[in-house]
mmCIF file of C-alpha atoms in Angstrom:
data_model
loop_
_atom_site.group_PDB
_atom_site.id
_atom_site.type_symbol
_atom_site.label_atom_id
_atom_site.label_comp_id
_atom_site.label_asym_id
_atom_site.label_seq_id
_atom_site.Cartn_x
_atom_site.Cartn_y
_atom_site.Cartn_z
ATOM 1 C CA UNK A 1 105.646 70.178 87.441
ATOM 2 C CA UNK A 2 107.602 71.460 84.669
ATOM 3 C CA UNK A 3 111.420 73.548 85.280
ATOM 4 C CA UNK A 4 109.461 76.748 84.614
ATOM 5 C CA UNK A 5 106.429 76.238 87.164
ATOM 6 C CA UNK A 6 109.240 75.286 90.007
ATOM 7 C CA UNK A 7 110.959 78.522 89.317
ATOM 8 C CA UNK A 8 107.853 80.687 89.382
ATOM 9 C CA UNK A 9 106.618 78.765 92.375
ATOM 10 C CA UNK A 10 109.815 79.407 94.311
ATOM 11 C CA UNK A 11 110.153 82.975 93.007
ATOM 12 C CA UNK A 12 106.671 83.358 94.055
ATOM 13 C CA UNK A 13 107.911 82.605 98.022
ATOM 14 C CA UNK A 14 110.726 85.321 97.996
ATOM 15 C CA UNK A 15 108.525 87.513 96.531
ATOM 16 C CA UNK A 16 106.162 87.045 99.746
ATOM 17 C CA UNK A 17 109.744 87.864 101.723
ATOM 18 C CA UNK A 18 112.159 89.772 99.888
ATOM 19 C CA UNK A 19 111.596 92.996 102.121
ATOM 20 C CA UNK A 20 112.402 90.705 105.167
ATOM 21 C CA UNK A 21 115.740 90.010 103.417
ATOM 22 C CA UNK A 22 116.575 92.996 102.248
ATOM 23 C CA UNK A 23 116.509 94.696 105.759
ATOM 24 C CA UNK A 24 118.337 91.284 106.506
ATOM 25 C CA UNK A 25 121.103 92.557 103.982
ATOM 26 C CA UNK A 26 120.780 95.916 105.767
ATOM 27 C CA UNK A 27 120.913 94.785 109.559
ATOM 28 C CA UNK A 28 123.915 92.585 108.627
ATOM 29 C CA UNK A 29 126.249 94.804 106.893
ATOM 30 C CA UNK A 30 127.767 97.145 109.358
ATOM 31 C CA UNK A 31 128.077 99.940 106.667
ATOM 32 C CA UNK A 32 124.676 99.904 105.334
ATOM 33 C CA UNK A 33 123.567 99.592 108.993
ATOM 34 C CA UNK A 34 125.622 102.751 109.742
ATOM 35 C CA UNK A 35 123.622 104.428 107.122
ATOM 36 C CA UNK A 36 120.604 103.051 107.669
ATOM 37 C CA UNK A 37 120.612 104.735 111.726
ATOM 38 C CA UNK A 38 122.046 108.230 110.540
ATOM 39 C CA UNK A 39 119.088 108.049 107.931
ATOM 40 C CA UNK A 40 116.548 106.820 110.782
ATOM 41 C CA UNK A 41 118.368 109.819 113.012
ATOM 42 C CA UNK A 42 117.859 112.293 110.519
ATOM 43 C CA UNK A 43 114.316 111.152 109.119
ATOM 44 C CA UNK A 44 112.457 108.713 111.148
ATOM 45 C CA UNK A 45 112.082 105.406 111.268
ATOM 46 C CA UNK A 46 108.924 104.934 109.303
ATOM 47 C CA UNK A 47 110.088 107.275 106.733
ATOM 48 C CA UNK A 48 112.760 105.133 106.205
ATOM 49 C CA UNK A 49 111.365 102.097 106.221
ATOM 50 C CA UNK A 50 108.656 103.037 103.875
ATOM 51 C CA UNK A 51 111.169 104.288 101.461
ATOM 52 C CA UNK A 52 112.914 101.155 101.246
ATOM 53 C CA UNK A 53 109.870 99.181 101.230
ATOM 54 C CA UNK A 54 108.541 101.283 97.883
ATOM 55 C CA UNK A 55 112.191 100.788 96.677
ATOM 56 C CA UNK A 56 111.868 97.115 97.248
ATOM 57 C CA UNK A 57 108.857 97.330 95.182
ATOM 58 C CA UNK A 58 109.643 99.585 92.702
ATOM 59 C CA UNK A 59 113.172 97.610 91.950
ATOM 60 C CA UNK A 60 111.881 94.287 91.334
ATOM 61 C CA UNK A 61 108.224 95.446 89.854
ATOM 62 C CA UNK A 62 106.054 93.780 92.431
ATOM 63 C CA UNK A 63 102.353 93.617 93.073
ATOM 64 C CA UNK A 64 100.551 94.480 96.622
ATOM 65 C CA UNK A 65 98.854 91.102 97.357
ATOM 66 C CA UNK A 66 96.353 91.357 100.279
ATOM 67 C CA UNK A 67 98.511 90.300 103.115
ATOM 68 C CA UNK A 68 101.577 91.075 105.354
ATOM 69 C CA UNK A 69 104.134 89.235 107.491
ATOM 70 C CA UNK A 70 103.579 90.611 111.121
ATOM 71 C CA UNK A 71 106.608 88.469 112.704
ATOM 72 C CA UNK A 72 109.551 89.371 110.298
ATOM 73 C CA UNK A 73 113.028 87.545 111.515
ATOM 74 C CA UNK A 74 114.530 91.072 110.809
ATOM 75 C CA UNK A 75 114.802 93.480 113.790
ATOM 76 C CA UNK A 76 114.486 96.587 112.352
ATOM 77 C CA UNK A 77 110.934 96.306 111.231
ATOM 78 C CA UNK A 78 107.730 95.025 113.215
ATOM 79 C CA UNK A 79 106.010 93.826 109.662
ATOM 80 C CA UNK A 80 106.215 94.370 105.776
ATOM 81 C CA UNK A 81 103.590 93.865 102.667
ATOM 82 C CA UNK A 82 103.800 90.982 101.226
ATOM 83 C CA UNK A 83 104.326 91.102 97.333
ATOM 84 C CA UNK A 84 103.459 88.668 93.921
#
């Protein structure tokens, strides 16, 4: 396996993630948490959530596959789409 196809290989797992780790980021930084439960106060939880899901997207120029991790490690969401 060449240098190339273990970097797209391993980006290719943290693609399937990288919403889990970004609420991660979220849930472990007291600020952003702060911010994150005035936001959820103000306009719901699955407004939020979606918001920074299509954000998570949108940032890093993912692609839907057909799946989704049901059993995040991250509290603050139940599951999240899984991206390529």
């Amino acid at each position: 396996m060449s240098p190339e196809e273990i970097g797209q290989n391993a980006i290719a797992q943290l693609n399937k993630r990288i919403t889990n780790e970004v609420f991660l980021i979220i849930q472990n930084n007291p600020e952003l948490m702060l911010e994150y439960l005035r936001a959820v106060e103000r306009d719901g939880l699955d407004t939020v959530n979606k918001i920074i899901g299509k954000e998570v997207k949108t940032s890093y120029q993912l692609i839907n596959v057909n799946d989704r991790e049901d059993n995040p490690s991250c509290t603050l969401i139940q599951s999240h789409q899984k991206f390529e």
